[in-house]
XYZ file of C-alpha atoms in Angstrom:
615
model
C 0.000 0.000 0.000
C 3.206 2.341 0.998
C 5.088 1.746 -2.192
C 1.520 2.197 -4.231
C 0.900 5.596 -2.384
C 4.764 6.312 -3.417
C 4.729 5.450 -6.660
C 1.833 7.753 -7.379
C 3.694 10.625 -5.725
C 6.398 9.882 -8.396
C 4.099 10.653 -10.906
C 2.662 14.025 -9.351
C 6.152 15.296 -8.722
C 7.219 14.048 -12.736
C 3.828 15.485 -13.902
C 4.795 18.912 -11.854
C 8.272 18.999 -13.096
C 7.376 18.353 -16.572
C 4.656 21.468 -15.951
C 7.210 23.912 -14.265
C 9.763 22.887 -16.844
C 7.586 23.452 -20.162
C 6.596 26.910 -18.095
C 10.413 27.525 -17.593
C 11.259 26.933 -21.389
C 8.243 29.170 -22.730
C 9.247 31.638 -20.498
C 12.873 31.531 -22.008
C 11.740 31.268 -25.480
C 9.288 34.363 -25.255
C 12.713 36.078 -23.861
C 14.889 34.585 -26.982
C 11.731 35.950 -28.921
C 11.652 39.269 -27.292
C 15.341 39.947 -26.996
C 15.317 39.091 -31.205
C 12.792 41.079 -31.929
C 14.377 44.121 -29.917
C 17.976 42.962 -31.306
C 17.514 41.971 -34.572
C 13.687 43.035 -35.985
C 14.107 46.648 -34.403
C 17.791 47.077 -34.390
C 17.590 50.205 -36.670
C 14.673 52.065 -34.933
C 16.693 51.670 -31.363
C 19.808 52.247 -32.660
C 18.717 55.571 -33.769
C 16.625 56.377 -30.826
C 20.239 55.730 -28.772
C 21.743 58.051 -31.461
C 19.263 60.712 -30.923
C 19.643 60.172 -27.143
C 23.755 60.949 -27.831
C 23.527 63.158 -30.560
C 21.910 66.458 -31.202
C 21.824 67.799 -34.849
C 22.198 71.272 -34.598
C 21.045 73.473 -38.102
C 23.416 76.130 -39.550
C 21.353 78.692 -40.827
C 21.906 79.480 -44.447
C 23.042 83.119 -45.214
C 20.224 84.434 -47.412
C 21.248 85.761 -50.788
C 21.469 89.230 -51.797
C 20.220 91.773 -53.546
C 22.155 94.410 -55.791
C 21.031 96.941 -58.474
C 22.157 96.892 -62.082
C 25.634 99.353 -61.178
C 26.469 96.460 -58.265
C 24.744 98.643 -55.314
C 23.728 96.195 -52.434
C 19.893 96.970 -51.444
C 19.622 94.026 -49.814
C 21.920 92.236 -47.513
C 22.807 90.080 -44.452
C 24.856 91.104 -41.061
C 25.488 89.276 -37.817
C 23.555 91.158 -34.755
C 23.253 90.085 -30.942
C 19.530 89.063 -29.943
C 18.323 88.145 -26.874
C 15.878 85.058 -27.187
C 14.313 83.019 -24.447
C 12.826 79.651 -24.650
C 9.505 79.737 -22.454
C 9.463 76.106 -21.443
C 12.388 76.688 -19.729
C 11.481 79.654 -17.936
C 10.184 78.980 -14.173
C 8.224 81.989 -14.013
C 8.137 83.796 -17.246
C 6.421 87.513 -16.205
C 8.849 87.757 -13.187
C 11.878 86.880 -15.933
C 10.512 89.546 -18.236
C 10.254 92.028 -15.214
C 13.567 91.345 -14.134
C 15.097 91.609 -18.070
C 13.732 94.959 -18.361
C 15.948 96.752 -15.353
C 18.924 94.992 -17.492
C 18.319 96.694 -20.968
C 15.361 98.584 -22.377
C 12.427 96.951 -23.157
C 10.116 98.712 -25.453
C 6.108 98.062 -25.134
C 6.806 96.918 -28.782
C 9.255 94.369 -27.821
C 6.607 92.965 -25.540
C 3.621 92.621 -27.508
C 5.989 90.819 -30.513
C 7.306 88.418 -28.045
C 3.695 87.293 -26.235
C 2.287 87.287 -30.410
C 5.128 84.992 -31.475
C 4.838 83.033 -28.688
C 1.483 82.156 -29.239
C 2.027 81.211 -33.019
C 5.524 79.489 -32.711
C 6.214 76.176 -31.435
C 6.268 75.098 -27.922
C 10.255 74.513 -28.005
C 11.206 76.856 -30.422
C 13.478 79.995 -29.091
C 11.885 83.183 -29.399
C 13.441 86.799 -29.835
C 12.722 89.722 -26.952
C 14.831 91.969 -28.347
C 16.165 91.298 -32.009
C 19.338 93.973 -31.510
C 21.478 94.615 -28.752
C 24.487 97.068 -28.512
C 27.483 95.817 -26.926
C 26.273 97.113 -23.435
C 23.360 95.607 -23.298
C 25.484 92.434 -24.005
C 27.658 93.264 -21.284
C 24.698 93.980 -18.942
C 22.784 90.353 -19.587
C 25.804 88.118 -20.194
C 26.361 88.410 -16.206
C 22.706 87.049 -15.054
C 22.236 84.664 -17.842
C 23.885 81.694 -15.193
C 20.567 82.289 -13.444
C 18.157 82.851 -16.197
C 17.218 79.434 -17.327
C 15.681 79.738 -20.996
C 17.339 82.801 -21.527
C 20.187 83.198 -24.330
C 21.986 85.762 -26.489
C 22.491 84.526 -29.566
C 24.238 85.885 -32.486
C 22.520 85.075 -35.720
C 22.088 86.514 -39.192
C 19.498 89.391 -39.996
C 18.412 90.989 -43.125
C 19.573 94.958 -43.067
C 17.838 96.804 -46.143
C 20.365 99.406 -46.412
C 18.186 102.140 -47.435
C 15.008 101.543 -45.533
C 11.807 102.555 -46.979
C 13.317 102.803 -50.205
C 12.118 100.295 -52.728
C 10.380 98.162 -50.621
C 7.228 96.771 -52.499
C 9.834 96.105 -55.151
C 11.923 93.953 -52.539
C 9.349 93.191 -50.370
C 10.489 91.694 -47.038
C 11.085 88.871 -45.297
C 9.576 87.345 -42.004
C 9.081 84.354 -39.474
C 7.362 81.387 -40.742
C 3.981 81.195 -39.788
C 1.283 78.386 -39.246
C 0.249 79.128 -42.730
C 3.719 79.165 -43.976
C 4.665 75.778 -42.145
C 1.623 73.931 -43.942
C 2.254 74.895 -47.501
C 5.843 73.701 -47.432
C 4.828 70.609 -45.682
C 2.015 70.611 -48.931
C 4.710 70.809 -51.302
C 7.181 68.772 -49.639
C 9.569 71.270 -49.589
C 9.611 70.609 -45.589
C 13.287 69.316 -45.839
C 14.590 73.063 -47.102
C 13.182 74.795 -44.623
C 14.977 72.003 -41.312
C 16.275 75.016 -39.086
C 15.216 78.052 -41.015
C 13.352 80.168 -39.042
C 12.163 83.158 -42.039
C 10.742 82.910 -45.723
C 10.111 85.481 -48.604
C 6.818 87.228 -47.467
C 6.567 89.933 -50.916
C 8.493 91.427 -53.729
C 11.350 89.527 -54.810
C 11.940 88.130 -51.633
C 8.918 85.923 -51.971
C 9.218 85.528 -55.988
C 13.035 84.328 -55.462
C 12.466 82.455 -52.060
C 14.099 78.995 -53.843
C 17.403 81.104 -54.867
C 17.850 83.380 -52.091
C 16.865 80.660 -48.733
C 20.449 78.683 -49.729
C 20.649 75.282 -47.965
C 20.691 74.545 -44.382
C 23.784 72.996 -42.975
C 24.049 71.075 -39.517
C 26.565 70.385 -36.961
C 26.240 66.596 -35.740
C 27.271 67.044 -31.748
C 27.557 64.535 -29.290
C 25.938 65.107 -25.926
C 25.941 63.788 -22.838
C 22.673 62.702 -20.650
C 22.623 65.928 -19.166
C 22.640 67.948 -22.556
C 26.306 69.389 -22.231
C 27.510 69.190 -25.873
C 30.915 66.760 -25.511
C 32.307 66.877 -29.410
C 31.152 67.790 -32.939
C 31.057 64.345 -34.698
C 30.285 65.662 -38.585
C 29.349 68.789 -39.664
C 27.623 70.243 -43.000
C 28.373 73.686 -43.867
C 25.382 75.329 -45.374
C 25.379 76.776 -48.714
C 24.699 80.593 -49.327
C 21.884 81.623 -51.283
C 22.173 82.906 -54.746
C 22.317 86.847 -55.437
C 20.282 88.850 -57.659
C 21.103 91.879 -59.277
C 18.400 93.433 -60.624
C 18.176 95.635 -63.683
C 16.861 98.327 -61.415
C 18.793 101.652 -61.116
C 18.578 102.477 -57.839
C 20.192 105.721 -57.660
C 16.917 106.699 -59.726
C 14.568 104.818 -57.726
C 15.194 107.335 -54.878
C 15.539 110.200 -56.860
C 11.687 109.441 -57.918
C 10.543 108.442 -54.396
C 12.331 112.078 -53.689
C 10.609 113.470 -56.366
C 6.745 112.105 -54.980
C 7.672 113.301 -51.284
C 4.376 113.503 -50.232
C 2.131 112.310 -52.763
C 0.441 109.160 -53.648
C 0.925 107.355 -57.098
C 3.384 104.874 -59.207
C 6.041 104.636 -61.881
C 7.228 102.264 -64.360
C 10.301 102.836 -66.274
C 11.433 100.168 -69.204
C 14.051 99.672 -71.880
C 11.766 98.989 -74.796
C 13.952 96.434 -76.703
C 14.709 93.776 -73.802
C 11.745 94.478 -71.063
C 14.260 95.348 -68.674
C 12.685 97.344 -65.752
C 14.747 100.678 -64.770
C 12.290 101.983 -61.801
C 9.984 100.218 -60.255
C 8.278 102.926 -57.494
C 5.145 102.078 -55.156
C 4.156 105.969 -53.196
C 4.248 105.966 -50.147
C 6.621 102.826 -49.192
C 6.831 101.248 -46.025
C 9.927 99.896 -43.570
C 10.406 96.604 -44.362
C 12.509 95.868 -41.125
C 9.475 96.429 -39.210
C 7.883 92.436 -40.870
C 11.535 90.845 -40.269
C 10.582 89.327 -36.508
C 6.741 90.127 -36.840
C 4.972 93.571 -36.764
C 2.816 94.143 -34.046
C -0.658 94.854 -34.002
C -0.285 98.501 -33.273
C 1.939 99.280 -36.154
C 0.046 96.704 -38.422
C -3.343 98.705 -37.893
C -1.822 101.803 -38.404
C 0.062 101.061 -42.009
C -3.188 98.540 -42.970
C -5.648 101.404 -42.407
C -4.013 104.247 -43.331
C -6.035 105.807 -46.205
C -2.909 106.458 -48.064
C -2.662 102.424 -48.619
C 1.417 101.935 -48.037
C 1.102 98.252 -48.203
C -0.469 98.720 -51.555
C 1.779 97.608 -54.274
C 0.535 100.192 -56.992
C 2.416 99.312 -60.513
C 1.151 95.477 -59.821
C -2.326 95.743 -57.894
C -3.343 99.187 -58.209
C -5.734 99.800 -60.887
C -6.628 103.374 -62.589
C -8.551 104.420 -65.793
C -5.723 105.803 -68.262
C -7.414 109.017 -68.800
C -6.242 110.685 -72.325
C -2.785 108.567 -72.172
C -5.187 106.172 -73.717
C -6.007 107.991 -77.152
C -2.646 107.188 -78.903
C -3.836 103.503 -78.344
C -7.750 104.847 -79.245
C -6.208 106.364 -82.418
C -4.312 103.023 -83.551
C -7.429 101.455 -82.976
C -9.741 103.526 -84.968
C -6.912 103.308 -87.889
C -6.347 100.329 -88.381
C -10.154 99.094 -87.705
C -10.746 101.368 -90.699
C -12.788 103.564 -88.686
C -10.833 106.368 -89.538
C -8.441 107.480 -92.145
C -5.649 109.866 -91.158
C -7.412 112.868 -93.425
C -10.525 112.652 -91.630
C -11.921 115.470 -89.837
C -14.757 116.623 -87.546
C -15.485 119.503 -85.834
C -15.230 119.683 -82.127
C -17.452 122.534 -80.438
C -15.950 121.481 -76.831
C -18.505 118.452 -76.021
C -20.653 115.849 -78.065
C -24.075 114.965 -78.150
C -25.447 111.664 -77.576
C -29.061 111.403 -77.106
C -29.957 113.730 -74.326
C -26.485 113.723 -72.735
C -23.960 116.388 -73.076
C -20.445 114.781 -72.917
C -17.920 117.645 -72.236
C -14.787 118.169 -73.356
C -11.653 119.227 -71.660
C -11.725 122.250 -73.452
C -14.717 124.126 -73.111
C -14.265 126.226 -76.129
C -14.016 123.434 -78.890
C -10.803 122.981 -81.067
C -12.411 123.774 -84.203
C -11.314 121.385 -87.265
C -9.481 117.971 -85.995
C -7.819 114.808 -87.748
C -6.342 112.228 -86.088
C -2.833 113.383 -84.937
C -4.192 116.983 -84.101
C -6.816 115.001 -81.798
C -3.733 114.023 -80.041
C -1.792 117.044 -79.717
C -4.760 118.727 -78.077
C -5.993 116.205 -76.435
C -9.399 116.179 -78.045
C -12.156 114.491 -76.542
C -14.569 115.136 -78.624
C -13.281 113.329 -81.150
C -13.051 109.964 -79.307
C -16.452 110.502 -78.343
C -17.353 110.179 -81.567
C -14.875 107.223 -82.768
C -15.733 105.576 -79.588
C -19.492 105.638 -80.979
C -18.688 104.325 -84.463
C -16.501 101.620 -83.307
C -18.459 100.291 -80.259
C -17.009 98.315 -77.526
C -16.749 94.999 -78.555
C -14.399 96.348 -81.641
C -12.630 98.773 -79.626
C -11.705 95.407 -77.152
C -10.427 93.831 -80.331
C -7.866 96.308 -81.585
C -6.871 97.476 -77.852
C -6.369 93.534 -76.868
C -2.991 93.578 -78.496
C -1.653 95.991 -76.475
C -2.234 94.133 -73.067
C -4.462 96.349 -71.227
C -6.568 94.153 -68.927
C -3.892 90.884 -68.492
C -1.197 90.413 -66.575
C 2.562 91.321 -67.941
C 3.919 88.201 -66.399
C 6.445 90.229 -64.362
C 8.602 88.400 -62.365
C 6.729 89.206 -58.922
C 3.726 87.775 -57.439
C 0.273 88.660 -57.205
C 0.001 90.971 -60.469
C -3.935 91.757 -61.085
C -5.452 91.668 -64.594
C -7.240 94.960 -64.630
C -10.341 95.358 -67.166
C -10.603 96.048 -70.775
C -14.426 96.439 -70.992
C -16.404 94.408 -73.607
C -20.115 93.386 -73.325
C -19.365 89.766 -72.698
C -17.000 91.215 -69.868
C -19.812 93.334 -68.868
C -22.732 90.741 -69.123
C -20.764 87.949 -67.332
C -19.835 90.616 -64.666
C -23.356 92.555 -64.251
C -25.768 90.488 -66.033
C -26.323 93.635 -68.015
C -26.082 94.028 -71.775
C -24.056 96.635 -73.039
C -25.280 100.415 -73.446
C -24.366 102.215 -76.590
C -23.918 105.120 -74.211
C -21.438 104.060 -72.470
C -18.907 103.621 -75.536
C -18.304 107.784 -74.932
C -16.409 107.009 -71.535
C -14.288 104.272 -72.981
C -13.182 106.181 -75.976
C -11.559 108.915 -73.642
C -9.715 106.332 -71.241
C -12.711 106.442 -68.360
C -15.756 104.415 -67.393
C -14.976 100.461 -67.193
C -11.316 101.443 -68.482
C -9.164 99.877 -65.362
C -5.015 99.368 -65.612
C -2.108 98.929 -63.532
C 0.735 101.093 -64.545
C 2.768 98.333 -65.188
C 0.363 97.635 -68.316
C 0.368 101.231 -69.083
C 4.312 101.103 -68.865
C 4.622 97.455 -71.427
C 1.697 99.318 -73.471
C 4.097 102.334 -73.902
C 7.407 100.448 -74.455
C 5.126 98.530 -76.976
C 4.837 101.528 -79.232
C 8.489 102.554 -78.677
C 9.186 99.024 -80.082
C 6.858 99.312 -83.085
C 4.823 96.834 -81.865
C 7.020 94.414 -80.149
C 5.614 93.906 -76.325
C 8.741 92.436 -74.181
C 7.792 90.989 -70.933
C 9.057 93.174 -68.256
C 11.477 91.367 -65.478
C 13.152 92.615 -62.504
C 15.712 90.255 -62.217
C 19.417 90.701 -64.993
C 21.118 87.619 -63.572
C 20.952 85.145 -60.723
C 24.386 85.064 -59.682
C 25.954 81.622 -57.703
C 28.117 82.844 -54.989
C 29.592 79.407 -54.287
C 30.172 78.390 -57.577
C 30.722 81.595 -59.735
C 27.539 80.911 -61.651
C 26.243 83.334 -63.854
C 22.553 82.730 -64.949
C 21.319 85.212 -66.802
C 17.816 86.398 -67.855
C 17.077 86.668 -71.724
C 14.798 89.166 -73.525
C 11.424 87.397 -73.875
C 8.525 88.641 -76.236
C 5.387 89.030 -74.842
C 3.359 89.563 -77.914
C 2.963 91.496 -80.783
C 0.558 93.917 -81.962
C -0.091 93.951 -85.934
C 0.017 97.796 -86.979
C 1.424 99.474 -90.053
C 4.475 101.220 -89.922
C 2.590 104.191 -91.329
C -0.210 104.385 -88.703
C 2.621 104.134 -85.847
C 4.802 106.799 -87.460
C 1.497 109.083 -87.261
C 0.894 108.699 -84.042
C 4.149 108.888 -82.463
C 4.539 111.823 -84.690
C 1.527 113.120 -82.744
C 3.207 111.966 -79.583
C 6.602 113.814 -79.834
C 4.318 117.351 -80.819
C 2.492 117.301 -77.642
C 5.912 117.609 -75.865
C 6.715 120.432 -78.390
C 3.508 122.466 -78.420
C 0.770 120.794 -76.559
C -0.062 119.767 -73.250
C 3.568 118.346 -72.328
C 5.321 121.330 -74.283
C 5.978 123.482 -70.809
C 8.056 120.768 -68.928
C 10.238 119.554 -71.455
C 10.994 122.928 -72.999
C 14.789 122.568 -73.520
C 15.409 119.308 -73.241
C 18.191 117.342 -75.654
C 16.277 114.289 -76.758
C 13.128 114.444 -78.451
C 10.336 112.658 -76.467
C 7.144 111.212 -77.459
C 4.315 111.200 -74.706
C 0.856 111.528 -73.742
C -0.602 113.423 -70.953
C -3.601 112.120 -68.889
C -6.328 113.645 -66.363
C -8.573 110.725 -65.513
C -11.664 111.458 -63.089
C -12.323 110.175 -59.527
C -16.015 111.126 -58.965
C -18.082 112.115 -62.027
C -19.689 115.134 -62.067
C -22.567 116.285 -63.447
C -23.274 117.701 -67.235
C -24.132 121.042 -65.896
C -21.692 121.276 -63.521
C -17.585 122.485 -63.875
C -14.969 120.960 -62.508
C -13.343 122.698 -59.880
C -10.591 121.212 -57.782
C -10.331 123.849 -54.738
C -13.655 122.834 -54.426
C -13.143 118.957 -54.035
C -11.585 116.849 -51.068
C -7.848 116.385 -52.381
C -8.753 112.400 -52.477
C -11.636 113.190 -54.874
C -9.340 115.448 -57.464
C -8.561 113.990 -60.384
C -5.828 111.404 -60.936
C -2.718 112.504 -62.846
C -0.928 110.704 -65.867
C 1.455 110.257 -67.909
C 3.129 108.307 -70.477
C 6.046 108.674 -72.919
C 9.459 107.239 -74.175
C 12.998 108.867 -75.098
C 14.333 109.561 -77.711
C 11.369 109.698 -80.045
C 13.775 108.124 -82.911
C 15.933 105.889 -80.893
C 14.039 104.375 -77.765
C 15.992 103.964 -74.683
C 13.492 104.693 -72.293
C 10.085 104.455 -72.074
C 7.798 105.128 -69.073
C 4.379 105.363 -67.506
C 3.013 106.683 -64.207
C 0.043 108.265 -61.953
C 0.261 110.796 -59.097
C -3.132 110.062 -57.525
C -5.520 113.082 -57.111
C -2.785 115.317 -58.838
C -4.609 116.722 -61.298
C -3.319 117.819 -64.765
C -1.051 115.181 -65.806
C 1.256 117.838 -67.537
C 1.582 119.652 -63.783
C 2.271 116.695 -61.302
C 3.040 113.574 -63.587
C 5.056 114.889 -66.642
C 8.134 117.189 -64.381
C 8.597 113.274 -62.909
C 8.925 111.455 -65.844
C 11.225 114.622 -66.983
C 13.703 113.328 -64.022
C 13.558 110.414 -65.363
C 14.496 110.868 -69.116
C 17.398 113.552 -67.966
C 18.607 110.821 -65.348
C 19.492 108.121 -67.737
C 19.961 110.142 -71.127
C 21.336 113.248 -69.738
C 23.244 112.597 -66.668
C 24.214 108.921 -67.429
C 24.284 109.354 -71.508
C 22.591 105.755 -72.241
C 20.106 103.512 -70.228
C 21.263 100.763 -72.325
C 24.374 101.128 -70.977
C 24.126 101.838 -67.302
């Protein structure tokens, strides 16, 4: 019975073993299976985690490229400044830090209200900047406290200095810190990899159109750190690579002799060389700072330039739109020529307005100018006679023959956000309206008014168009895209934009026409005594309209309500070098506030400087 009861406890304690043992070798093989998994399966992914864990990748900012005018003048460069930056999530108590901060150095309301804005649109871990300049002393002042400022830093790093501040600055537009918006469209167009440690992107102007020449590549310094964060030794580095330079066909010197010239004022101005499309001046009145957008504007400063009635975020030569006024009756007189509507012998008589139905339509000239062809209607400035060829083409016909000239679309400049403008037609006006076309309302177009809407950029190409007997070039900013790393040269070629089909003899009339109202019409007083022989239009376009029994009286008129003034015109009538279009807003007469500017202009580069071509 003893060795029965035995022999069965054999079997429990085999049975156990055998259960504790299988237990024992599972265990050991989910361990095998484990430890491969973590040592061979995910080797990579730890192995890098235990990189990241030693080594910190630290980005080497790119220096941005620059920015030089045709004669090699820097307008936009780069320069290392002191900035004091602080990193929030390492700040114990951030208001008492920013208390304490401002009995080191000066700390401006300004300075404030940038830092709490960025702060809420920036990263949780990303450095931000209190004060984005600091003089040696204030250096000297911080550098002793920082051992007890956690989160705070001065940092050296590269800033964008536009070395003659407002000047030219919708041309160059600015740059500033990528935003939310910013972040998500590079991320869109997988350009996310560019951008690793670049804190700032092209916001407008040329900064913004050249963003992929001027950002450069981002290098990196590959730094081994210990547990505790203190950097132990650099393991590989990448140096970055400078952005490319642009120099621009832009004459600068003249670009600030213009804004000189404006002071005050409100308007825009487009100079061209007629054979390649080269811009010369490229002026937006009034301008702006653009350091002010480099580390974010505050709200204060952003109201006041955003609702300022005298617009100086407004890029006028490639938003702005204006009706051409009488600058558009050279075009009006190609028109009517070559549609057949006219022949250069035919006449009518202008009493100083036209009937139409009811309506009186006035002319500038109260008093009539008698007997008038085709190029006298242009060295008077007749309106009466584009009253009437306005009426006998109609819109639809005047839309085909102006088309050419590329009033209403965009030059294809080399900036962003150009507008289109609007070249009435009754499909335009049905599709916009739902309204069919009035023949009453073919008066206004003939005399560059109603629907009639342009940039001056298009009013500039236009011009340089007839200089160029047809030929439009597209206009472009940029001469060359130079490679500062590599010696590079890429240069920009002459591209046609399109070309308007006129006879030679209808454009000799009408420039003919042109160059007389600079010798004894409207434009005769300003360039009295000039070398070159210039061939231009005047312009007075209307703000308000005013009523068919009424005159027009500008003491009488809020300044903003005064009529715009215009001008267009290219040098030497025989030889073009130069041609150029532009508006002084509510300035009246186009021969008293437009014309003396594009006088500076032509003596500038013909006179002072002998050949635009050239310079």
């Amino acid at each position: 019975m003893t060795s029965e009861f035995r022999s069965n406890d054999k079997g429990d304690f085999r049975l156990r073993a055998s259960f504790v043992a299988a237990l024992v070798l599972i265990a050991f093989g989910l361990l095998l299976l484990r430890f491969a998994y973590l040592q061979v399966w995910r080797h990579s992914d730890f192995h890098t985690m235990s990189e990241e864990n030693r080594v910190a990748l630290l980005p080497l900012q790119a220096p941005r490229g620059e920015i030089f005018d045709r004669h090699g003048n820097i307008i936009a460069r780069n320069g290392s400044v002191f900035t004091l930056e602080i990193e929030p999530h390492k700040v114990p108590n951030l208001e008492e830090t920013l208390e304490f901060l401002g009995t080191l150095i000066s700390l401006e309301e300004l300075d404030l209200r940038r830092f709490r804005r960025l702060k809420g649109e920036l990263r949780k871990f990303d450095s931000i900047p209190l004060r984005p300049t600091l003089n040696d002393a204030e250096v000297a002042r911080l550098v002793v406290h920082l051992h007890r400022l956690p989160g705070v830093a001065v940092n050296v790093r590269s800033m964008r200095y536009y070395p003659y501040g407002n000047s030219s600055s919708h041309l160059l537009g600015h740059i500033g810190r990528i935003s939310k918006k910013d972040r998500e469209r590079i991320e869109q167009s997988d350009q996310a990899s560019s951008y690793f440690g670049t804190s700032h992107i092209g916001k407008l102007g040329l900064e913004q159109a050249y963003e992929a020449d001027l950002r450069g590549r981002t290098g990196f310094d590959r730094m081994e750190i210990t547990a505790g964060g203190r950097m132990v030794r650099s393991l590989a580095q990448r140096l970055p690579v400078p952005g490319k330079n642009l120099r621009l066909s832009i004459d600068g010197e003249l670009q600030r002799l213009i804004e000189e010239a404006y002071g005050k004022r409100r308007g825009a101005l487009v100079a061209m060389v007629p054979a390649t499309g080269e811009v010369l001046a490229f002026v937006s009145m009034p301008n702006f700072n653009p350091a002010l957008f480099i580390d974010g504007i505050d709200s204060a400063t952003w109201d006041a330039l955003n609702n300022s009635p005298d617009k100086p975020l407004l890029n006028r030569p490639l938003r702005g739109t204006y009706p051409p006024g009488s600058t558009y009756k050279p075009f009006m007189a190609l028109a009517a020529l070559e549609s057949g509507t006219r022949t250069p012998d035919d006449t009518i008589y202008d009493p100083g307005y036209f009937m139409f139905g009811n309506h009186r339509f006035r002319d500038s000239n109260p008093n009539g100018n008698g007997t008038v062809d085709i190029r006298k209607s242009i060295v008077v400035s007749s309106d009466t006679y584009y009253y009437i060829v306005a009426r006998d083409m109609g819109v639809d016909r005047i839309h085909q023959y102006i088309e050419p000239w590329g009033f209403g679309q965009k030059t294809g400049i080399d900036l962003i956000g150009e507008v289109n403008g609007i070249l009435p037609s009754s499909k335009w006006k049905q599709e916009r309206f739902k309204q069919p076309w009035h023949p009453g309302e073919n008066m206004s177009i003939g005399i560059g008014q109603g629907y009639n809407s342009f940039s001056v950029l298009q009013m500039a190409v236009a011009t340089a168009g007839l200089a160029n007997r047809g030929v439009l070039m597209k206009p472009r900013l940029v001469q060359s895209i130079e490679d500062p790393n590599t010696g590079e040269v890429i240069k920009t070629e002459p591209e046609v934009l399109r070309k308007a089909e006129v006879s030679d003899k209808h454009l000799d009339l009408v420039i003919d026409a042109m160059v007389e109202v600079n010798k004894s019409g409207t434009g005769a007083r300003v360039f009295a005594g000039a070398p070159y022989a210039v061939a231009g239009k005047t312009g007075t376009a209307q703000v308000i309209s005013i009523g068919q029994n009424e005159k027009y009286s500008a003491s009488r008129i809020a300044e903003r309500h005064r009529d715009h003034s215009l001008y267009i015109a290219f040098a030497p009538a025989d030889k073009p070098q130069v041609a150029v279009a532009l508006i002084v807003e509510n300035g009246g007469f186009g021969a008293a506030a437009a014309a003396p500017i594009a006088r500076l202009v032509f003596d500038h580069l013909l006179v002072q400087k002998g050949d635009a071509r050239a310079n």
